[in-house]
């Protein structure tokens, strides 16, 4: 227990003030830059006062990077990946905790070990599979039967390619497993005595109980997927599938062009707005999911 004293309160508020300043000052600089003219944003020293060209800069950023389509693609990608990760991790954790099998812990630790293999490490083999997703099955069929199957499944420049390779998550499986292990065994016994099968027990009892954990995980996953740059950059060469993060490249001033960093900052603020709204809407469940278990 931490004893509350006037000195401890002063130190606490001082640390919070410094941390808040470190977070908000860069954000304020971006806001000011996005409202200034080209001359103002490149002036030395930089002015920390907002300018008067806010609408002009935001309209220029929206039009130059085609942000309408890019934001839609990011919403599709983030929504599908978040939904898929929650569904896969909840079902896999349910199978590990409630289905008695001597291989259960083996599968759990195999899944858990993938935490040490982030996307940046396995990006080359993942890209090869996405470029020809049917290749493993084709090799298996050829090995077992000697028959060559001429079927290709190319996921490049598709929503499937943007989302499917990112759906599996060891973190989500671990969080759901830890939560399911806190559910009393008597609840499962009571459900079994009432005639509930495994699927009904999962849908009608476990999912409602894990609502706060699910929403907290959804908040983190949505923001993380929205900020993905490497995978969409590799998978997409068709501009109609560009996401907001990859579209931001179009807002960089060219080497010999006008250094309009005001338009670049305006585009960056537009792109960062959706995940901020999601966090603001779900922040109540996000905090509950992180600090408490609601059963």
PDB file of N, CA and C in Angstrom, residues 15-16 85 218 235 253 276:
ATOM      1  N   UNK A  15       5.281  14.233 -11.966  1.00  0.00           N
ATOM      2  CA  UNK A  15       5.571  13.195 -12.967  1.00  0.00           C
ATOM      3  C   UNK A  15       4.471  13.148 -14.025  1.00  0.00           C
ATOM      4  N   UNK A  16       3.203  13.224 -13.570  1.00  0.00           N
ATOM      5  CA  UNK A  16       2.092  13.214 -14.522  1.00  0.00           C
ATOM      6  C   UNK A  16       2.142  14.415 -15.452  1.00  0.00           C
ATOM      7  N   UNK A  85      -9.321 -11.903 -35.231  1.00  0.00           N
ATOM      8  CA  UNK A  85      -8.417 -12.236 -34.132  1.00  0.00           C
ATOM      9  C   UNK A  85      -9.190 -12.592 -32.870  1.00  0.00           C
ATOM     10  N   UNK A 218     -10.223  -5.625 -28.361  1.00  0.00           N
ATOM     11  CA  UNK A 218     -10.615  -5.057 -29.654  1.00  0.00           C
ATOM     12  C   UNK A 218     -10.038  -3.657 -29.830  1.00  0.00           C
ATOM     13  N   UNK A 235       1.792  -6.050 -49.715  1.00  0.00           N
ATOM     14  CA  UNK A 235       0.704  -6.795 -50.347  1.00  0.00           C
ATOM     15  C   UNK A 235       0.006  -6.023 -51.451  1.00  0.00           C
ATOM     16  N   UNK A 253       6.454  15.925 -49.199  1.00  0.00           N
ATOM     17  CA  UNK A 253       6.929  16.862 -50.230  1.00  0.00           C
ATOM     18  C   UNK A 253       7.994  16.200 -51.089  1.00  0.00           C
ATOM     19  N   UNK A 276      -8.328   7.260 -32.684  1.00  0.00           N
ATOM     20  CA  UNK A 276      -8.572   8.069 -31.478  1.00  0.00           C
ATOM     21  C   UNK A 276     -10.047   8.028 -31.091  1.00  0.00           C
TER      22      UNK A 276
END
